[in-house]
Coordinates of C-alpha atoms in Angstrom, one line a residue:
M1 CA -45.8 -11.9 20.8
L2 CA -45.1 -10.3 17.2
N3 CA -44.6 -12.8 13.9
E4 CA -41.6 -11.8 11.5
N5 CA -44.0 -9.8 9.6
Q6 CA -44.7 -7.8 12.5
I7 CA -41.0 -7.3 13.8
F8 CA -40.5 -6.7 9.7
W9 CA -42.5 -3.6 9.6
K10 CA -42.1 -2.2 13.0
N11 CA -38.1 -2.3 12.3
L12 CA -39.0 -0.3 9.1
E13 CA -40.6 2.0 10.5
R14 CA -38.6 2.5 13.0
I15 CA -35.9 3.4 10.3
R16 CA -38.1 5.6 8.8
E17 CA -39.1 7.6 11.4
Q18 CA -34.9 7.7 12.4
M19 CA -34.1 9.1 8.3
L20 CA -36.9 11.6 9.0
L21 CA -38.4 10.7 5.8
S22 CA -42.2 10.5 4.8
H23 CA -44.0 7.3 3.6
T24 CA -43.1 8.6 -0.2
D25 CA -39.8 9.4 0.0
F26 CA -38.9 6.0 2.2
A27 CA -40.4 4.5 -0.7
A28 CA -38.1 6.1 -3.2
S29 CA -34.8 5.2 -0.5
M30 CA -35.9 1.8 -2.1
G31 CA -36.7 2.0 -5.5
M32 CA -40.3 1.8 -5.1
R33 CA -43.5 3.4 -6.0
S34 CA -45.2 5.3 -2.4
A35 CA -48.6 3.4 -3.9
D36 CA -46.7 -0.3 -3.6
Y37 CA -44.7 0.6 -0.3
M38 CA -48.2 1.8 1.4
A39 CA -50.5 -1.8 -0.1
S40 CA -47.7 -3.7 1.5
K41 CA -47.4 -2.1 5.0
L42 CA -51.3 -2.1 5.0
K43 CA -50.9 -6.2 4.7
E44 CA -47.7 -6.4 6.8
K45 CA -46.7 -7.9 3.9
F46 CA -42.9 -8.3 3.2
L47 CA -41.0 -6.6 0.6
S48 CA -39.0 -7.6 -2.3
V49 CA -34.9 -8.7 -1.2
D50 CA -34.2 -5.8 -3.3
A51 CA -35.9 -3.2 -2.1
V52 CA -34.5 -4.4 1.2
Y53 CA -31.2 -4.8 0.4
E54 CA -30.8 -1.4 -1.5
L55 CA -31.9 -0.1 2.1
G56 CA -29.2 -2.1 3.9
E57 CA -27.2 -0.8 1.3
K58 CA -27.6 3.0 1.6
M59 CA -28.1 2.9 5.8
N60 CA -25.5 -0.1 6.2
F61 CA -26.9 -2.6 8.0
H62 CA -27.8 -6.7 7.1
F63 CA -31.1 -6.7 6.1
S64 CA -31.7 -10.3 8.0
D65 CA -31.5 -8.1 11.1
L66 CA -35.0 -6.6 10.1
L67 CA -36.6 -9.6 11.2
T68 CA -35.0 -9.4 15.1
S69 CA -37.0 -7.8 17.5
D70 CA -34.1 -6.2 18.9
F71 CA -32.7 -4.4 16.1
V72 CA -31.3 -1.0 16.7
L73 CA -30.1 1.7 13.6
N74 CA -27.1 3.4 14.3
Y75 CA -28.6 6.8 12.6
D76 CA -29.3 9.6 14.0
P77 CA -28.9 12.8 11.4
N78 CA -27.9 15.1 14.3
D79 CA -25.0 12.7 15.5
K80 CA -21.6 12.6 14.0
R81 CA -20.2 9.9 15.9
P82 CA -19.6 6.9 13.7
L83 CA -20.7 3.9 16.0
G84 CA -24.0 3.1 18.3
N85 CA -23.8 4.1 21.5
R86 CA -23.1 0.2 22.7
Y87 CA -19.4 1.2 21.1
N88 CA -18.9 4.4 22.3
S89 CA -18.3 4.7 25.6
A90 CA -14.9 3.5 27.0
T91 CA -13.4 3.7 23.8
F92 CA -9.6 2.0 24.6
S93 CA -9.1 -0.2 21.6
H94 CA -7.7 0.7 17.8
T95 CA -9.7 -0.5 14.8
R96 CA -6.5 -2.3 13.7
A97 CA -7.2 -5.3 15.2
L98 CA -10.9 -5.1 13.5
I99 CA -8.8 -4.3 10.5
N100 CA -7.1 -7.5 10.6
I101 CA -9.9 -9.7 11.4
L102 CA -12.1 -8.6 8.4
N103 CA -8.9 -9.0 6.1
Y104 CA -9.0 -12.5 7.5
V105 CA -12.6 -12.8 6.1
E106 CA -12.2 -11.5 3.0
L107 CA -9.5 -14.1 2.8
T108 CA -11.2 -17.0 3.9
K109 CA -15.0 -16.3 3.3
G110 CA -14.6 -13.6 -0.2
T111 CA -15.6 -9.9 -0.2
R112 CA -19.6 -10.9 0.5
A113 CA -18.6 -12.2 3.8
K114 CA -16.7 -9.1 4.9
I115 CA -19.6 -6.5 3.5
N116 CA -22.2 -8.4 6.1
L117 CA -19.9 -8.4 8.5
L118 CA -19.7 -4.7 8.7
R119 CA -23.3 -4.5 8.3
K120 CA -24.2 -6.6 10.8
F121 CA -22.6 -4.1 12.8
Q122 CA -23.0 -1.5 10.9
L123 CA -19.6 -0.2 10.1
S124 CA -18.5 1.7 7.7
E125 CA -15.0 1.3 6.0
E126 CA -14.1 4.6 6.0
F127 CA -14.2 4.2 9.2
I128 CA -12.7 0.6 10.0
K129 CA -9.9 1.9 7.3
Q130 CA -8.2 4.6 9.2
E131 CA -6.3 2.0 12.2
N132 CA -6.4 4.3 15.4
N133 CA -10.4 5.5 14.9
K134 CA -11.2 4.6 18.5
A135 CA -13.7 1.9 19.7
N136 CA -14.4 -0.1 22.9
Y137 CA -13.7 -3.9 23.6
L138 CA -17.3 -4.8 23.2
L139 CA -16.9 -4.7 19.5
I140 CA -13.9 -6.8 19.3
T141 CA -15.7 -9.4 21.5
D142 CA -19.1 -8.9 20.0
V143 CA -17.3 -9.3 16.2
T144 CA -15.5 -12.4 17.1
K145 CA -18.4 -14.4 18.7
Y146 CA -20.3 -13.2 15.5
L147 CA -17.9 -15.2 13.5
T148 CA -17.9 -18.5 15.4
T149 CA -21.7 -18.5 16.0
Q150 CA -22.6 -17.2 12.1
L151 CA -19.8 -17.6 9.7
G152 CA -18.4 -20.9 11.8
F153 CA -14.8 -19.6 12.5
T154 CA -12.8 -22.5 15.0
Q155 CA -10.1 -21.9 17.2
K156 CA -7.6 -22.2 14.3
D157 CA -9.0 -19.6 12.8
F158 CA -8.7 -17.3 16.1
L159 CA -5.0 -18.2 16.7
A160 CA -4.7 -17.6 13.0
I161 CA -6.0 -14.6 13.4
G162 CA -3.8 -13.5 15.9
R163 CA -0.4 -15.5 14.0
R164 CA -0.6 -12.6 11.4
M165 CA 0.3 -9.6 13.7
P166 CA 4.0 -9.7 12.2
F167 CA 2.4 -8.8 8.1
L168 CA 0.3 -5.8 9.3
S169 CA 0.7 -2.1 9.0
H170 CA 2.2 -1.8 12.4
S171 CA 4.6 -4.9 12.2
A172 CA 7.2 -2.6 11.1
V173 CA 7.3 -1.2 14.9
L174 CA 8.0 -4.2 15.9
K175 CA 10.6 -5.6 13.9
S176 CA 12.7 -2.9 14.6
K177 CA 12.3 -3.1 18.6
L178 CA 12.1 -6.7 18.8
S179 CA 15.5 -7.7 16.2
E180 CA 17.7 -5.6 18.6
H181 CA 17.3 -8.9 20.8
K182 CA 19.2 -11.9 19.7
A183 CA 17.8 -15.0 22.4
A184 CA 14.4 -16.1 22.6
T185 CA 14.1 -14.9 26.0
E186 CA 15.3 -11.1 25.4
I187 CA 12.7 -11.0 22.5
L188 CA 10.0 -12.5 24.3
E189 CA 10.8 -10.1 27.5
C190 CA 10.3 -7.1 24.8
F191 CA 7.9 -7.8 23.3
I192 CA 5.7 -8.5 26.5
Y193 CA 7.2 -5.2 28.5
E194 CA 7.7 -2.3 25.6
C195 CA 5.7 -3.6 22.3
T196 CA 1.8 -4.8 23.7
T197 CA 0.9 -1.5 25.0
L198 CA 1.5 -0.8 21.2
F199 CA -1.5 -2.8 20.1
D200 CA -3.5 -3.4 23.7
T201 CA -4.0 -0.8 26.2
N202 CA -7.3 -2.8 27.9
C203 CA -4.6 -5.2 29.3
T204 CA -1.8 -5.7 31.0
Y205 CA 1.2 -8.2 30.1
R206 CA 3.7 -9.6 31.6
I207 CA 5.8 -13.0 32.3
S208 CA 5.2 -14.3 36.3
H209 CA 7.9 -17.2 35.2
M210 CA 10.4 -17.8 32.8
N211 CA 13.4 -20.1 32.1
S212 CA 15.7 -20.7 29.2
D213 CA 13.0 -23.7 28.2
E214 CA 9.3 -22.1 28.8
A215 CA 7.8 -19.1 30.2
V216 CA 4.5 -18.5 31.7
V217 CA 2.6 -14.7 30.1
E218 CA 0.1 -13.4 32.4
V219 CA -2.9 -11.2 30.8
V220 CA -4.5 -8.9 33.6
P221 CA -7.4 -6.7 32.0
N222 CA -7.0 -3.6 32.7
K223 CA -9.2 -2.2 36.1
H224 CA -10.4 1.3 34.4
V225 CA -10.7 -0.4 31.3
V226 CA -13.3 -3.3 33.3
D227 CA -15.1 -0.4 35.1
A228 CA -15.6 2.1 32.3
L229 CA -17.3 -0.7 30.6
R230 CA -19.5 -1.7 33.8
L231 CA -18.9 -5.5 33.3
N232 CA -17.7 -8.3 35.9
M233 CA -14.1 -9.4 35.7
I234 CA -15.9 -12.8 34.8
D235 CA -17.9 -10.8 31.6
F236 CA -14.9 -9.5 30.1
G237 CA -13.5 -10.8 26.7
N238 CA -14.9 -14.3 25.5
E239 CA -12.7 -17.1 24.3
E240 CA -11.9 -16.2 20.8
V241 CA -10.7 -13.4 21.6
C242 CA -8.4 -15.3 24.4
L243 CA -7.2 -17.3 21.8
T244 CA -6.9 -14.2 19.3
K245 CA -3.7 -13.2 22.0
M246 CA -2.1 -16.9 22.0
G247 CA -1.9 -16.2 18.5
N248 CA -0.3 -12.9 18.8
I249 CA 2.2 -14.5 22.0
S250 CA 2.9 -17.0 19.1
S251 CA 3.7 -14.9 16.7
T252 CA 6.5 -13.5 18.9
M253 CA 9.3 -15.6 17.6
Y254 CA 7.9 -15.1 13.6
F255 CA 10.1 -12.0 13.4
R256 CA 13.5 -13.5 14.9
Y257 CA 13.1 -17.1 13.9
G258 CA 10.2 -17.3 10.5
R259 CA 8.5 -19.8 13.0
N260 CA 5.6 -19.3 15.4
A261 CA 6.2 -21.0 18.6
R262 CA 3.9 -23.1 20.6
V263 CA 2.0 -21.9 23.2
K264 CA -1.1 -23.1 25.5
K265 CA -3.5 -21.8 28.0
I266 CA -3.6 -22.6 31.8
S267 CA -6.0 -20.7 33.5
S268 CA -8.9 -18.1 31.9
I269 CA -10.4 -15.8 33.6
H270 CA -13.5 -17.1 32.1
Q271 CA -12.9 -20.1 34.4
G272 CA -12.8 -18.0 37.7
S273 CA -9.0 -16.9 37.8
E274 CA -7.2 -13.6 37.9
S275 CA -6.0 -13.6 34.5
N276 CA -5.0 -15.3 31.4
K277 CA -2.0 -17.2 31.4
Y278 CA -0.1 -19.0 28.9
L279 CA 2.7 -21.7 28.6
F280 CA 4.6 -20.3 25.9
E281 CA 7.6 -23.2 24.4
L282 CA 11.0 -21.8 24.3
S283 CA 13.2 -24.8 24.4
P284 CA 12.9 -24.7 20.1
F285 CA 14.7 -21.9 20.0
K286 CA 17.3 -22.3 22.7
K287 CA 19.1 -24.5 19.9
V288 CA 19.3 -22.1 17.4
D289 CA 20.2 -19.7 19.4
A290 CA 23.3 -22.0 20.5
I291 CA 24.2 -21.9 16.6
P292 CA 26.9 -19.2 15.8
D293 CA 25.4 -16.3 13.7
A294 CA 21.7 -18.1 14.7
A295 CA 20.1 -14.6 12.7
S296 CA 21.3 -15.7 9.5
S297 CA 21.7 -20.1 9.9
A298 CA 18.0 -19.8 11.4
G299 CA 15.9 -21.0 8.4
I300 CA 18.1 -23.5 6.9
F301 CA 17.9 -25.1 10.6
Y302 CA 14.6 -25.3 11.1
H303 CA 14.7 -27.4 7.6
N304 CA 16.5 -29.5 9.1
I305 CA 15.7 -30.4 12.7
R306 CA 12.5 -32.6 13.8
M307 CA 9.7 -29.9 15.4
P308 CA 6.9 -31.9 17.4
H309 CA 3.7 -32.6 15.4
G310 CA 1.3 -29.8 15.1
D311 CA 4.0 -27.2 16.4
D312 CA 1.5 -24.6 15.8
L313 CA -0.7 -23.2 19.0
I314 CA -2.0 -26.1 21.3
H315 CA -5.0 -24.8 23.2

């Protein structure tokens, strides 16, 4: 088994070959003298943090990846695709979801954490900032899992990411559609059947049950997406993405009432079900809808009613 020094130099050599550089030019790209570089290479000695960091800056990868045996650099001088092979097929997702995640990371963990996340997945800011650029669902699931394992994100973080939907760039379109309806049941129906395709083409959303107090929202992965990614249904997505979807659905009511709905997951494809099902509470909004001119009274009303403790999302 290779030790860390050997893995480090094996990865460096792979990078040099992919860049089509001589040892001298490769050393220069890290701000090093060729002689110093070759001496370190011969002894398989770690290079300075500054040298490796400079290389990571130029090639857009996280320097800690050089110590992992499965590191693959997404760089080909003849390939103009912005993503690595894992994320370049079955590209049914837009980068707007990643923009939201990155903004939340920067807001809660700082700019350096966002930059490190970009480098970890070898993503350029130029590519990410175009919200209609395409990637596949695996990029979202890999990024969200990384946020859990490396940045310590909790369930509340992913719910909060989903709840940011009313404040994103495409929210004006959603607000325009949803504001045409007055009752909470109508707003939820409009969102599920007319709006979800605006931001998620990987899944189909439907309402399997609804009355004036509650609704059951069902999210089913689209078979052509699952097949294109060569996944089993049970392996599609992850708990983090599921929580983000719960946040999205919860925020539906924010457009009219200025607050989120309570949502609880009642089944999951990761536990063998054919779909994810969420219980959506409508009863608090029924009280508001009973007030004349509820739209203008909603804010005042919510300052005077007592909501159940912890009226965010429940899981």
